[in-house]
Each structure stands twice: as C-alpha cells, then as structure tokens.
PDB file of C-alpha atoms in Angstrom:
ATOM      1  CA  UNK A   1      -0.071  -0.215  -0.156  1.00  0.00           C
ATOM      2  CA  UNK A   2       1.125   3.918  -0.416  1.00  0.00           C
ATOM      3  CA  UNK A   3       1.297   6.677  -2.545  1.00  0.00           C
ATOM      4  CA  UNK A   4       4.091   6.791  -4.759  1.00  0.00           C
ATOM      5  CA  UNK A   5       3.989  10.467  -5.485  1.00  0.00           C
ATOM      6  CA  UNK A   6       5.098  11.531  -1.916  1.00  0.00           C
ATOM      7  CA  UNK A   7       8.692   9.469  -1.283  1.00  0.00           C
ATOM      8  CA  UNK A   8       8.595   7.796   2.186  1.00  0.00           C
ATOM      9  CA  UNK A   9       4.432   7.347   1.652  1.00  0.00           C
ATOM     10  CA  UNK A  10       5.171   4.546  -1.121  1.00  0.00           C
ATOM     11  CA  UNK A  11       7.518   2.587   0.850  1.00  0.00           C
ATOM     12  CA  UNK A  12       5.042  -0.192   0.836  1.00  0.00           C
ATOM     13  CA  UNK A  13       4.731  -0.270  -2.895  1.00  0.00           C
ATOM     14  CA  UNK A  14       8.277   0.204  -3.357  1.00  0.00           C
ATOM     15  CA  UNK A  15       9.077  -2.862  -1.144  1.00  0.00           C
ATOM     16  CA  UNK A  16       6.404  -4.916  -2.576  1.00  0.00           C
ATOM     17  CA  UNK A  17       8.439  -4.375  -5.955  1.00  0.00           C
ATOM     18  CA  UNK A  18      11.539  -5.173  -4.660  1.00  0.00           C
ATOM     19  CA  UNK A  19      10.370  -8.319  -3.332  1.00  0.00           C
ATOM     20  CA  UNK A  20       9.144  -9.489  -6.801  1.00  0.00           C
ATOM     21  CA  UNK A  21      12.012  -8.166  -8.594  1.00  0.00           C
ATOM     22  CA  UNK A  22      14.504  -9.559  -6.101  1.00  0.00           C
ATOM     23  CA  UNK A  23      12.675 -13.145  -5.067  1.00  0.00           C
ATOM     24  CA  UNK A  24      11.281 -16.298  -6.625  1.00  0.00           C
ATOM     25  CA  UNK A  25       8.713 -17.738  -4.280  1.00  0.00           C
ATOM     26  CA  UNK A  26       8.016 -21.184  -3.909  1.00  0.00           C
ATOM     27  CA  UNK A  27       5.940 -23.269  -1.899  1.00  0.00           C
ATOM     28  CA  UNK A  28       8.604 -25.208   0.411  1.00  0.00           C
ATOM     29  CA  UNK A  29       6.536 -28.419   0.352  1.00  0.00           C
ATOM     30  CA  UNK A  30       4.959 -29.970  -2.906  1.00  0.00           C
ATOM     31  CA  UNK A  31       1.565 -29.627  -2.834  1.00  0.00           C
ATOM     32  CA  UNK A  32       1.335 -26.628  -0.213  1.00  0.00           C
ATOM     33  CA  UNK A  33      -0.479 -24.334  -2.265  1.00  0.00           C
ATOM     34  CA  UNK A  34       0.335 -21.669  -4.796  1.00  0.00           C
ATOM     35  CA  UNK A  35       3.270 -18.928  -4.292  1.00  0.00           C
ATOM     36  CA  UNK A  36       2.224 -15.526  -2.641  1.00  0.00           C
ATOM     37  CA  UNK A  37       0.645 -12.978  -4.960  1.00  0.00           C
ATOM     38  CA  UNK A  38       2.621 -10.051  -4.443  1.00  0.00           C
ATOM     39  CA  UNK A  39       0.336  -7.070  -5.210  1.00  0.00           C
ATOM     40  CA  UNK A  40       0.851  -3.293  -5.791  1.00  0.00           C
ATOM     41  CA  UNK A  41      -2.276  -2.251  -3.834  1.00  0.00           C
ATOM     42  CA  UNK A  42      -0.830   1.701  -4.253  1.00  0.00           C
ATOM     43  CA  UNK A  43      -4.120   3.927  -3.226  1.00  0.00           C
ATOM     44  CA  UNK A  44      -6.823   1.309  -3.966  1.00  0.00           C
ATOM     45  CA  UNK A  45      -8.359   0.797  -0.617  1.00  0.00           C
ATOM     46  CA  UNK A  46     -11.914  -0.702  -0.955  1.00  0.00           C
ATOM     47  CA  UNK A  47     -10.933  -1.791  -4.689  1.00  0.00           C
ATOM     48  CA  UNK A  48      -8.642  -4.303  -3.459  1.00  0.00           C
ATOM     49  CA  UNK A  49     -11.804  -6.242  -1.049  1.00  0.00           C
ATOM     50  CA  UNK A  50     -12.030  -9.316  -3.803  1.00  0.00           C
ATOM     51  CA  UNK A  51      -8.121 -10.065  -3.880  1.00  0.00           C
ATOM     52  CA  UNK A  52      -7.690  -9.701  -0.224  1.00  0.00           C
ATOM     53  CA  UNK A  53     -11.044 -12.026   0.249  1.00  0.00           C
ATOM     54  CA  UNK A  54      -9.647 -14.555  -1.657  1.00  0.00           C
ATOM     55  CA  UNK A  55      -6.572 -15.350   0.476  1.00  0.00           C
ATOM     56  CA  UNK A  56      -6.397 -16.753   4.085  1.00  0.00           C
ATOM     57  CA  UNK A  57      -3.291 -14.617   4.865  1.00  0.00           C
ATOM     58  CA  UNK A  58      -2.145 -11.099   3.728  1.00  0.00           C
ATOM     59  CA  UNK A  59       0.905  -9.317   4.580  1.00  0.00           C
ATOM     60  CA  UNK A  60       0.180  -5.630   4.030  1.00  0.00           C
ATOM     61  CA  UNK A  61       3.337  -3.608   3.500  1.00  0.00           C
ATOM     62  CA  UNK A  62       2.661   0.122   4.643  1.00  0.00           C
ATOM     63  CA  UNK A  63       3.742   3.623   6.017  1.00  0.00           C
ATOM     64  CA  UNK A  64       2.194   4.230   9.268  1.00  0.00           C
ATOM     65  CA  UNK A  65       1.768   6.956  11.452  1.00  0.00           C
ATOM     66  CA  UNK A  66       2.537   6.240  15.258  1.00  0.00           C
ATOM     67  CA  UNK A  67       2.741   8.071  18.648  1.00  0.00           C
ATOM     68  CA  UNK A  68       6.417   9.171  19.482  1.00  0.00           C
ATOM     69  CA  UNK A  69       7.432   7.165  16.597  1.00  0.00           C
ATOM     70  CA  UNK A  70      10.725   8.274  14.559  1.00  0.00           C
ATOM     71  CA  UNK A  71      11.364   8.256  10.635  1.00  0.00           C
ATOM     72  CA  UNK A  72      12.452   4.985   9.843  1.00  0.00           C
ATOM     73  CA  UNK A  73      10.994   2.991  12.546  1.00  0.00           C
ATOM     74  CA  UNK A  74       9.652  -0.162  11.910  1.00  0.00           C
ATOM     75  CA  UNK A  75       6.175  -2.236  12.959  1.00  0.00           C
ATOM     76  CA  UNK A  76       4.741  -5.213  12.570  1.00  0.00           C
ATOM     77  CA  UNK A  77       1.828  -6.658  14.121  1.00  0.00           C
ATOM     78  CA  UNK A  78      -1.433  -8.370  13.939  1.00  0.00           C
ATOM     79  CA  UNK A  79      -4.052  -5.871  12.595  1.00  0.00           C
ATOM     80  CA  UNK A  80      -6.785  -7.444  14.827  1.00  0.00           C
ATOM     81  CA  UNK A  81      -4.136  -6.497  17.859  1.00  0.00           C
ATOM     82  CA  UNK A  82      -3.324  -2.746  16.856  1.00  0.00           C
ATOM     83  CA  UNK A  83      -0.046  -1.691  19.201  1.00  0.00           C
ATOM     84  CA  UNK A  84      -1.236   0.909  21.796  1.00  0.00           C
ATOM     85  CA  UNK A  85       1.244   3.619  19.704  1.00  0.00           C
ATOM     86  CA  UNK A  86      -1.209   3.065  16.639  1.00  0.00           C
ATOM     87  CA  UNK A  87      -4.634   3.239  18.123  1.00  0.00           C
ATOM     88  CA  UNK A  88      -6.619   5.700  16.155  1.00  0.00           C
ATOM     89  CA  UNK A  89      -3.944   6.190  13.659  1.00  0.00           C
ATOM     90  CA  UNK A  90      -3.654   4.345  10.351  1.00  0.00           C
ATOM     91  CA  UNK A  91      -1.501   4.438   7.202  1.00  0.00           C
ATOM     92  CA  UNK A  92       0.331   7.461   6.832  1.00  0.00           C
ATOM     93  CA  UNK A  93      -1.117   8.727   3.824  1.00  0.00           C
ATOM     94  CA  UNK A  94      -4.981   7.973   4.405  1.00  0.00           C
ATOM     95  CA  UNK A  95      -7.598   6.202   6.509  1.00  0.00           C
ATOM     96  CA  UNK A  96      -9.256   4.455   3.381  1.00  0.00           C
ATOM     97  CA  UNK A  97      -7.212   0.927   4.129  1.00  0.00           C
ATOM     98  CA  UNK A  98      -8.123   1.161   7.604  1.00  0.00           C
ATOM     99  CA  UNK A  99     -11.898   1.729   6.590  1.00  0.00           C
ATOM    100  CA  UNK A 100     -11.306  -1.026   3.982  1.00  0.00           C
ATOM    101  CA  UNK A 101     -10.134  -3.471   6.987  1.00  0.00           C
ATOM    102  CA  UNK A 102     -13.222  -2.508   8.745  1.00  0.00           C
ATOM    103  CA  UNK A 103     -15.937  -3.155   6.447  1.00  0.00           C
ATOM    104  CA  UNK A 104     -14.262  -6.539   5.462  1.00  0.00           C
ATOM    105  CA  UNK A 105     -14.731  -7.627   8.876  1.00  0.00           C
ATOM    106  CA  UNK A 106     -18.040  -6.369   9.520  1.00  0.00           C
ATOM    107  CA  UNK A 107     -18.944  -8.238   6.176  1.00  0.00           C
ATOM    108  CA  UNK A 108     -16.818 -11.286   8.140  1.00  0.00           C
ATOM    109  CA  UNK A 109     -14.535 -11.228   4.990  1.00  0.00           C
ATOM    110  CA  UNK A 110     -11.440 -10.250   6.840  1.00  0.00           C
ATOM    111  CA  UNK A 111      -8.520 -12.683   6.005  1.00  0.00           C
ATOM    112  CA  UNK A 112      -5.673 -12.826   8.600  1.00  0.00           C
ATOM    113  CA  UNK A 113      -3.782  -9.613   7.905  1.00  0.00           C
ATOM    114  CA  UNK A 114      -0.073  -9.115   9.281  1.00  0.00           C
ATOM    115  CA  UNK A 115       0.579  -5.530   8.966  1.00  0.00           C
ATOM    116  CA  UNK A 116       4.410  -4.393   7.937  1.00  0.00           C
ATOM    117  CA  UNK A 117       5.200  -0.758   7.951  1.00  0.00           C
ATOM    118  CA  UNK A 118       7.652   2.154   9.143  1.00  0.00           C
ATOM    119  CA  UNK A 119       6.776   5.827   9.861  1.00  0.00           C
ATOM    120  CA  UNK A 120       7.653   7.873   6.908  1.00  0.00           C
ATOM    121  CA  UNK A 121       9.882  11.188   7.166  1.00  0.00           C
ATOM    122  CA  UNK A 122       7.168  13.744   6.018  1.00  0.00           C
ATOM    123  CA  UNK A 123       7.439  14.918   2.742  1.00  0.00           C
ATOM    124  CA  UNK A 124       5.846  17.878   1.458  1.00  0.00           C
ATOM    125  CA  UNK A 125       6.530  17.720  -2.155  1.00  0.00           C
ATOM    126  CA  UNK A 126       6.048  15.212  -5.163  1.00  0.00           C
ATOM    127  CA  UNK A 127       8.831  12.872  -5.181  1.00  0.00           C
ATOM    128  CA  UNK A 128       9.924   9.465  -5.972  1.00  0.00           C
ATOM    129  CA  UNK A 129      12.998   9.509  -3.812  1.00  0.00           C
ATOM    130  CA  UNK A 130      12.847   7.699  -0.328  1.00  0.00           C
ATOM    131  CA  UNK A 131      14.600   9.387   2.541  1.00  0.00           C
ATOM    132  CA  UNK A 132      17.710   7.721   4.196  1.00  0.00           C
ATOM    133  CA  UNK A 133      15.582   6.549   6.926  1.00  0.00           C
ATOM    134  CA  UNK A 134      12.802   4.754   4.575  1.00  0.00           C
ATOM    135  CA  UNK A 135      15.602   3.212   2.693  1.00  0.00           C
ATOM    136  CA  UNK A 136      17.044   1.832   5.916  1.00  0.00           C
ATOM    137  CA  UNK A 137      13.714   0.716   7.470  1.00  0.00           C
ATOM    138  CA  UNK A 138      13.444  -1.126   3.845  1.00  0.00           C
ATOM    139  CA  UNK A 139      16.078  -3.457   4.631  1.00  0.00           C
ATOM    140  CA  UNK A 140      14.711  -4.265   8.113  1.00  0.00           C
ATOM    141  CA  UNK A 141      11.450  -5.047   6.642  1.00  0.00           C
ATOM    142  CA  UNK A 142      12.484  -7.240   3.432  1.00  0.00           C
ATOM    143  CA  UNK A 143      13.775  -9.441   6.074  1.00  0.00           C
ATOM    144  CA  UNK A 144      11.174  -9.656   8.294  1.00  0.00           C
ATOM    145  CA  UNK A 145       8.997 -10.228   5.286  1.00  0.00           C
ATOM    146  CA  UNK A 146      11.516 -13.035   3.970  1.00  0.00           C
ATOM    147  CA  UNK A 147      10.743 -14.506   7.613  1.00  0.00           C
ATOM    148  CA  UNK A 148       6.912 -14.377   7.537  1.00  0.00           C
ATOM    149  CA  UNK A 149       6.768 -15.709   3.985  1.00  0.00           C
ATOM    150  CA  UNK A 150       9.418 -18.576   5.253  1.00  0.00           C
ATOM    151  CA  UNK A 151       6.903 -19.367   7.925  1.00  0.00           C
ATOM    152  CA  UNK A 152       3.566 -19.506   5.984  1.00  0.00           C
ATOM    153  CA  UNK A 153       5.536 -22.112   4.133  1.00  0.00           C
ATOM    154  CA  UNK A 154       7.144 -20.881   1.143  1.00  0.00           C
ATOM    155  CA  UNK A 155      10.863 -20.217   0.070  1.00  0.00           C
ATOM    156  CA  UNK A 156      12.546 -17.182  -1.194  1.00  0.00           C
ATOM    157  CA  UNK A 157      15.068 -17.875  -3.788  1.00  0.00           C
ATOM    158  CA  UNK A 158      17.159 -14.669  -4.298  1.00  0.00           C
ATOM    159  CA  UNK A 159      17.060 -13.983  -8.184  1.00  0.00           C
ATOM    160  CA  UNK A 160      18.473  -9.882  -8.402  1.00  0.00           C
ATOM    161  CA  UNK A 161      19.924  -7.749  -6.154  1.00  0.00           C
ATOM    162  CA  UNK A 162      18.006  -4.411  -6.800  1.00  0.00           C
ATOM    163  CA  UNK A 163      17.825  -1.733  -4.012  1.00  0.00           C
ATOM    164  CA  UNK A 164      14.791  -0.183  -2.698  1.00  0.00           C
ATOM    165  CA  UNK A 165      16.645   3.407  -3.669  1.00  0.00           C
ATOM    166  CA  UNK A 166      16.978   2.043  -7.501  1.00  0.00           C
ATOM    167  CA  UNK A 167      13.273   0.574  -7.285  1.00  0.00           C
ATOM    168  CA  UNK A 168      11.762   3.919  -6.016  1.00  0.00           C
ATOM    169  CA  UNK A 169      13.552   5.839  -8.497  1.00  0.00           C
ATOM    170  CA  UNK A 170      12.712   3.692 -11.706  1.00  0.00           C
ATOM    171  CA  UNK A 171       8.951   2.468 -10.774  1.00  0.00           C
ATOM    172  CA  UNK A 172       6.252   4.779 -12.285  1.00  0.00           C
ATOM    173  CA  UNK A 173       8.658   6.444 -14.746  1.00  0.00           C
ATOM    174  CA  UNK A 174       8.073   3.878 -17.662  1.00  0.00           C
ATOM    175  CA  UNK A 175      10.640   1.359 -16.515  1.00  0.00           C
ATOM    176  CA  UNK A 176       8.883  -1.957 -15.711  1.00  0.00           C
ATOM    177  CA  UNK A 177       9.589  -3.009 -12.039  1.00  0.00           C
ATOM    178  CA  UNK A 178       8.893  -6.762 -10.504  1.00  0.00           C
ATOM    179  CA  UNK A 179       8.732  -8.243 -14.167  1.00  0.00           C
TER     180      UNK A 179
END
C-alpha cells in the first residue's frame, strides 16, 4: 500500500516491487499451495476487497503513523491486535485502507492480516525518492517479510539485487519493476 508520489509514503509499494524483483517465491512443500501473490495495492483501498477476500493470510506493506515514533521506525503486528502507539491511527497517507479492513471485518470477510510498516519522514513535495530513514527501514522490512513468508511455508530464492532506492527511482517512470 502507499502513494509513490510522496516519497516515503510509497514505501509499501516499493517494497512489494523489490520483493517481486529480487525473489522467486515457491511453496516449501510440494502441494502446499500457490506461491504468494505480490500485489501493488497503491491507494486502491476498497477496490482490493475482492482480491483480499480470496486469501487466508495477507502481509500488508505500508507506511504508518505512530505516537512518539521516529521516521524509519518499523512496526510488525497482527491487524486485529493494533499496538497502543497506533490506536486511532492508520496509514500515513490516508485512512482508506483502515476503513476497507473495517468493512471487511463487519462483513466477516477479513483474512488474517499481518501489517509490516515503517514511519515515513514527512515529505511535503512530490518525489519518487526515499529518505535515508525509509531506505534503512526497507532493509529491516525486507528481512521481516522474508521471515513471515518462510513461516507461511514458502521459500524465497534470490534472483536479483536491486536496492529499494533503485526500485523507487525507476518505478512509475516507464521502467517495468517487479517483472
């Protein structure tokens, strides 16, 4: 999730592109299921409901606001057990995803959601560049995402070494990322 037009607020989108570009994901056990779908959810919010309801588990990559947290600080939590510094907060760029997940919960269609997010450095102008804090957070988030995918029964094999800065700089500028 995220808005790539505002730097760090696009961290979730860029991290999804990095995972898709740099890793091949396969089931660790034959017959364990299809590999995880890596999707750029951007700012689609409620338009993601049909996709999300087709999965038992979702790893939501995003930027997030949190009380007394520094830019680049990483949070990983079960969506149903929101940590205290995040209560009443949501994604850094909008509350639309939080509302979407609340609607899904009310309808009984909410899969298990793990949120992996970092606090963005506030950027007031349009840019595709990520702050040094977001780039450092991406390193931590990449490792945590791989741990989660492994725990879910999938193996990640590295196939490239693109950095988060390269992904951010080239995505949305006519260069295909994550293909």
